[in-house]
Coordinates of C-alpha atoms and ligand atoms in Angstrom, one line a residue:
X228 CA 66.2 -38.0 161.9
X229 CA 67.4 -37.4 165.4
X230 CA 70.6 -35.6 166.1
X231 CA 73.0 -34.6 168.9
X232 CA 71.6 -31.6 170.7
X233 CA 74.8 -29.5 170.8
X234 CA 77.3 -30.7 173.4
X235 CA 74.7 -32.0 175.8
X236 CA 74.8 -35.7 175.0
X237 CA 71.0 -35.6 174.3
X238 CA 69.8 -36.9 170.9
X239 CA 66.4 -35.7 169.8
X240 CA 64.4 -35.6 166.6
X241 CA 65.1 -32.5 164.6
X242 CA 61.4 -31.5 164.6
X243 CA 59.7 -30.6 167.8
X244 CA 56.6 -28.7 168.8
X245 CA 56.0 -25.0 169.5
X246 CA 53.2 -23.7 171.7
X247 CA 52.8 -20.0 171.1
X248 CA 49.1 -19.2 171.1
X249 CA 48.2 -22.9 171.7
X250 CA 46.1 -21.7 174.7
X251 CA 43.8 -20.2 172.1
X252 CA 43.0 -23.6 170.6
X253 CA 40.2 -25.7 172.2
X254 CA 42.0 -27.3 175.1
X255 CA 41.2 -30.9 174.4
X256 CA 42.4 -30.6 170.8
X257 CA 45.6 -28.8 171.8
X258 CA 46.4 -31.5 174.4
X259 CA 45.6 -34.3 172.0
X260 CA 47.7 -32.7 169.3
X261 CA 50.8 -32.3 171.6
X262 CA 50.4 -35.9 172.8
X263 CA 50.2 -37.2 169.2
X264 CA 53.3 -35.2 168.4
X265 CA 55.2 -36.7 171.3
X266 CA 54.1 -40.2 170.4
X267 CA 55.2 -39.6 166.8
X268 CA 58.7 -38.6 167.9
X269 CA 58.4 -34.8 168.1
X270 CA 59.5 -34.8 171.8
X271 CA 60.9 -31.3 172.1
X272 CA 58.2 -29.1 173.4
X273 CA 58.9 -25.4 173.4
X274 CA 56.9 -23.0 175.6
X275 CA 57.4 -19.8 177.6
X276 CA 56.0 -17.9 180.6
X277 CA 55.0 -15.2 178.1
X278 CA 52.7 -17.5 176.1
X279 CA 49.2 -16.7 177.3
X280 CA 50.7 -15.6 180.6
X281 CA 51.5 -19.2 181.6
X282 CA 48.3 -20.7 180.1
X283 CA 50.3 -22.3 177.3
X284 CA 52.5 -23.9 179.9
X285 CA 49.4 -25.3 181.6
X286 CA 48.2 -26.9 178.4
X287 CA 51.7 -28.5 178.0
X288 CA 51.5 -29.7 181.6
X289 CA 48.2 -31.5 180.8
X290 CA 49.7 -33.0 177.6
X291 CA 52.8 -34.4 179.3
X292 CA 51.2 -35.9 182.4
X293 CA 51.8 -39.4 181.3
X294 CA 54.7 -38.5 179.0
X295 CA 57.2 -36.6 181.2
X296 CA 60.0 -39.1 180.6
X297 CA 59.7 -38.8 176.8
X298 CA 59.4 -35.1 176.5
X299 CA 62.3 -32.6 176.4
X300 CA 60.7 -29.5 178.0
X301 CA 61.8 -26.0 177.0
X302 CA 60.6 -22.8 178.7
X303 CA 61.8 -19.2 178.7
X304 CA 62.1 -16.4 181.2
X305 CA 60.9 -12.9 180.1
X306 CA 63.8 -10.4 179.9
X307 CA 61.9 -8.1 182.3
X308 CA 62.0 -10.8 184.9
X309 CA 65.6 -11.8 184.3
X310 CA 67.3 -10.4 187.4
X311 CA 69.0 -13.1 189.5
X312 CA 66.0 -13.5 191.9
X313 CA 63.5 -12.8 189.1
X314 CA 64.9 -15.6 186.9
X315 CA 64.6 -18.1 189.8
X316 CA 61.0 -17.0 190.6
X317 CA 60.0 -17.2 187.0
X318 CA 61.4 -20.8 186.7
X319 CA 59.5 -21.9 189.8
X320 CA 56.3 -20.4 188.3
X321 CA 56.9 -22.3 185.1
X322 CA 57.5 -25.6 186.9
X323 CA 54.2 -25.0 188.8
X324 CA 52.3 -24.3 185.6
X325 CA 53.8 -27.4 183.9
X326 CA 53.4 -29.6 187.0
X327 CA 56.9 -30.9 186.8
X328 CA 60.0 -30.7 189.1
X329 CA 62.5 -29.8 186.4
X330 CA 62.8 -28.4 182.9
X331 CA 65.2 -29.8 180.3
X332 CA 66.1 -26.4 178.9
X333 CA 65.5 -22.9 180.2
X334 CA 66.1 -19.9 178.0
X335 CA 66.4 -16.1 178.3
X336 CA 63.6 -15.2 175.8
X337 CA 65.5 -12.2 174.2
X338 CA 68.3 -9.8 175.3
X339 CA 67.0 -7.4 177.9
X340 CA 68.2 -4.7 180.3
X341 CA 69.2 -6.8 183.2
X342 CA 73.0 -7.4 183.1
X343 CA 73.6 -10.6 181.2
X344 CA 76.1 -11.8 183.8
X345 CA 73.4 -11.6 186.5
X346 CA 70.8 -13.5 184.3
X347 CA 73.4 -16.2 183.6
X348 CA 74.2 -16.5 187.3
X349 CA 70.5 -17.0 187.9
X350 CA 70.3 -19.6 185.2
X351 CA 73.4 -21.4 186.5
X352 CA 71.9 -21.6 189.9
X353 CA 68.8 -23.3 188.5
X354 CA 71.0 -26.0 187.0
X355 CA 72.9 -26.4 190.2
X356 CA 69.6 -27.0 192.1
X357 CA 68.2 -29.4 189.5
X358 CA 65.4 -27.1 188.3
X359 CA 66.6 -27.3 184.7
X360 CA 69.1 -29.6 183.1
X361 CA 70.4 -27.1 180.5
X362 CA 70.3 -23.4 179.9
X363 CA 70.3 -21.2 176.8
X364 CA 69.2 -18.0 175.1
X365 CA 66.8 -17.0 172.4
X366 CA 67.0 -14.2 169.8
X367 CA 70.7 -13.6 170.4
X368 CA 72.7 -12.5 167.4
X369 CA 76.3 -13.6 166.8
X370 CA 77.8 -10.6 168.5
X371 CA 75.6 -10.9 171.5
X372 CA 76.6 -14.5 172.2
X373 CA 80.2 -13.7 173.1
X374 CA 79.3 -11.8 176.3
X375 CA 77.0 -14.7 177.2
X376 CA 79.8 -17.2 176.8
X377 CA 82.1 -15.0 178.9
X378 CA 79.5 -14.5 181.6
X379 CA 78.9 -18.3 182.2
X380 CA 81.2 -19.6 185.0
X381 CA 80.0 -23.1 185.8
X382 CA 77.7 -24.2 182.9
X383 CA 77.9 -24.2 179.1
X384 CA 75.4 -22.6 176.8
X385 CA 73.3 -25.4 175.3
X386 CA 71.0 -23.6 172.8
X387 CA 70.2 -20.4 170.9
X388 CA 66.6 -20.3 169.7
X389 CA 66.2 -18.0 166.7
X390 CA 63.9 -17.1 163.8
X391 CA 64.4 -19.5 160.8
X392 CA 62.1 -20.1 157.9
X393 CA 62.2 -20.1 154.1
X394 CA 61.7 -16.4 153.9
X395 CA 64.4 -15.6 156.5
X396 CA 67.6 -17.5 156.2
X397 CA 69.9 -14.9 157.6
X398 CA 71.2 -17.1 160.4
X399 CA 73.0 -19.4 157.8
X400 CA 75.7 -16.8 157.2
X401 CA 77.3 -16.3 160.6
X402 CA 75.1 -17.5 163.4
X403 CA 74.9 -21.2 162.6
X404 CA 78.6 -21.5 161.9
X405 CA 79.3 -19.7 165.3
X406 CA 77.0 -22.0 167.2
X407 CA 78.4 -25.0 165.5
X408 CA 82.0 -24.0 166.5
X409 CA 80.8 -23.7 170.1
X410 CA 78.6 -26.8 170.0
X411 CA 75.5 -24.8 170.7
X412 CA 72.3 -26.3 169.4
X413 CA 70.4 -23.9 167.0
X414 CA 66.6 -24.2 167.4
X415 CA 64.7 -22.4 164.6
X416 CA 61.4 -20.9 165.5
X417 CA 58.4 -20.0 163.3
X418 CA 59.4 -22.6 160.6
X419 CA 56.2 -21.7 158.7
X420 CA 56.8 -18.0 159.0
X421 CA 54.3 -17.9 161.9
X422 CA 51.3 -17.3 159.6
X423 CA 52.9 -16.5 156.3
X424 CA 53.7 -19.8 154.6
X425 CA 54.5 -19.3 150.9
X426 CA 51.2 -19.3 148.9
X427 CA 50.8 -22.1 146.4
X428 CA 50.5 -19.7 143.4
X429 CA 53.7 -17.8 144.3
X430 CA 56.9 -18.6 142.5
X431 CA 58.5 -20.3 145.5
X432 CA 55.2 -22.0 146.4
X433 CA 55.1 -23.6 143.0
X434 CA 58.6 -25.1 143.5
X435 CA 57.6 -26.5 146.9
X436 CA 54.5 -27.9 145.2
X437 CA 56.4 -29.6 142.4
X438 CA 58.8 -31.3 144.8
X439 CA 56.0 -32.3 147.1
X440 CA 53.9 -33.9 144.4
X441 CA 56.9 -35.7 142.8
X442 CA 58.1 -37.1 146.1
X443 CA 54.7 -37.8 147.8
X444 CA 55.3 -35.3 150.5
X445 CA 53.4 -32.1 151.4
X446 CA 54.7 -28.6 150.9
X447 CA 55.1 -28.1 154.6
X448 CA 57.0 -31.4 154.9
X449 CA 59.4 -30.2 152.2
X450 CA 59.9 -26.9 154.1
X451 CA 60.5 -28.7 157.4
X452 CA 63.0 -31.1 155.8
X453 CA 64.8 -28.2 154.2
X454 CA 65.1 -26.2 157.4
X455 CA 66.4 -29.2 159.3
X456 CA 68.7 -30.5 156.6
X457 CA 71.9 -29.3 158.4
X458 CA 71.1 -30.2 161.9
X459 CA 69.0 -27.1 163.1
X460 CA 65.9 -28.0 165.0
X461 CA 62.4 -26.8 163.8
X462 CA 59.5 -26.3 166.2
X463 CA 56.3 -25.9 164.3
X464 CA 53.2 -25.1 166.5
X465 CA 50.0 -26.9 165.9
X466 CA 46.9 -27.5 168.0
X467 CA 45.5 -29.7 165.2
X468 CA 46.1 -33.5 165.1
X469 CA 46.0 -33.6 161.3
X470 CA 48.6 -30.9 161.1
X471 CA 50.7 -32.6 163.7
X472 CA 50.6 -35.9 161.8
X473 CA 51.7 -34.1 158.7
X474 CA 54.5 -32.3 160.5
X475 CA 55.8 -35.5 162.1
X476 CA 55.7 -37.1 158.6
X477 CA 58.6 -34.8 157.7
X478 CA 60.8 -37.0 160.0
X479 CA 60.8 -39.7 157.3
X480 CA 62.7 -39.8 154.0
X481 CA 64.8 -36.6 154.0
X482 CA 65.0 -34.3 150.9
X483 CA 67.6 -35.3 148.3
X484 CA 70.4 -32.9 147.8
X485 CA 69.0 -32.0 144.4
X486 CA 65.6 -31.1 145.9
X487 CA 67.2 -29.2 148.7
X488 CA 69.1 -27.3 146.0
X489 CA 65.8 -26.4 144.3
X490 CA 64.4 -25.0 147.5
X491 CA 67.6 -23.1 148.1
X492 CA 67.3 -21.4 144.7
X493 CA 63.6 -20.6 145.2
X494 CA 64.1 -19.1 148.7
X495 CA 67.7 -17.8 148.6
X496 CA 69.6 -17.0 151.7
X497 CA 70.8 -13.3 151.9
X498 CA 74.1 -12.7 150.1
X499 CA 75.3 -10.4 152.9
X500 CA 75.1 -10.2 156.6
X501 CA 71.8 -9.1 157.9
X502 CA 70.5 -8.4 161.4
X503 CA 68.9 -11.3 163.2
X504 CA 65.2 -11.5 162.4
X505 CA 62.8 -11.5 165.2
X506 CA 59.0 -12.1 165.6
Ligands
LIG130 P1 54.8 -21.6 162.9 O1 55.1 -22.8 163.7 O2 55.7 -21.1 161.8 O3 53.3 -21.6 162.4 C1 52.2 -21.9 163.2 C2 51.0 -21.8 162.3 O4 51.0 -22.8 161.3 C3 49.7 -22.1 163.1 O5 48.7 -21.2 162.7 C4 49.4 -23.5 162.8 O6 48.0 -23.7 162.9 C5 49.9 -23.6 161.4 N1 50.3 -25.0 161.1 C6 51.1 -25.8 161.7 N2 51.3 -27.0 161.1 C7 50.5 -26.9 160.0 C8 50.2 -27.8 158.9 N3 50.8 -29.0 158.8 N4 49.4 -27.4 157.9 C9 48.8 -26.2 158.0 N5 49.0 -25.3 159.0 C10 49.9 -25.7 160.0 O7 54.7 -20.3 163.9 P2 55.0 -20.0 165.4 O8 54.0 -20.5 166.4 O9 55.3 -18.5 165.5 O10 56.5 -20.7 165.7 C11 56.6 -22.0 166.2 C12 57.1 -22.0 167.7 O11 58.3 -21.3 167.8 C13 56.1 -21.1 168.6 O12 54.9 -21.8 168.8 C14 57.0 -20.9 169.8 O13 57.0 -22.1 170.6 C15 58.4 -20.7 169.1 N6 58.6 -19.2 168.9 C16 59.6 -18.7 169.6 C17 59.9 -17.3 169.5 C18 61.0 -16.7 170.3 O14 61.1 -15.5 170.4 N7 61.9 -17.5 170.9 C19 59.2 -16.5 168.7 C20 58.1 -17.1 167.9 C21 57.9 -18.5 168.0 P3 47.3 -25.0 163.7 O15 47.6 -24.8 165.1 O16 45.9 -24.8 163.3 O17 47.9 -26.2 163.0

């Protein structure tokens, strides 16, 4: 289940790995979980300077020591650091924490107060110097992407990372079609709702359970397969090897259209435009 990552020419499995709060897991278990994930095909690793003030990046650095070539490393600059010089300094810090000489993708974490043209100039300079291969943004709604596209002079926007889970499908109305038109990869974060996955006894939870038991999947695998059904990436975080094994299992045997239709009905997308959700 790999797919073209926007216009970049990269192909990657549609399920990757998040790392928000992974520094709070026992380090050996977090490192082993990330390594198992990479070895199972979940090669996109998403981190950020914000996560544990660089400690999540350090955990990722340990996990990828022998696996740098396989991994597609994503990190993010905090909006408060995203001046031209600040963006460059933040990227250097992230590279140090990760112990690598370049990132694959570097994102502005959310829209901030530094002029977008200045931040984009900073990001473009990092591509120019080989410190990241691609650049992108996160938490940018459709109307905020236009100014980003206009600000970029030498590079193309590769990715927009946004909230996407069964309880928040707002991006399906305008944002996904916009990104598709511009060949921007959409990476959905918090695919399990951060810590609010549908409970088994809820109406929607029962639908997930029915599909899961009939198809030999787990409810989380059904959720991941639904969220990636149209080529959006999902980046579940786990510091637990059993959970990672389960999440990677969703890369096999995609949902049938009929089962995807059942999930769609149980967790409907909004019927009008809504502001972009954010965690
Ligand atoms: P999430 O991936 O929706 O959920 C993570 C939670 O689910 C953790 O408590 C994890 O616990 C648990 N979990 C994972 N797999 C499981 C499984 N198979 N069975 C049971 N529990 C499981 O939440 P998230 O961390 O908020 O989002 C994912 C990633 O998206 C983040 O880590 C981060 O990289 C990114 N993100 C980006 C932004 C942004 O603004 N750009 C915002 C939020 C998140 P265990 O560790 O114990 O498995």
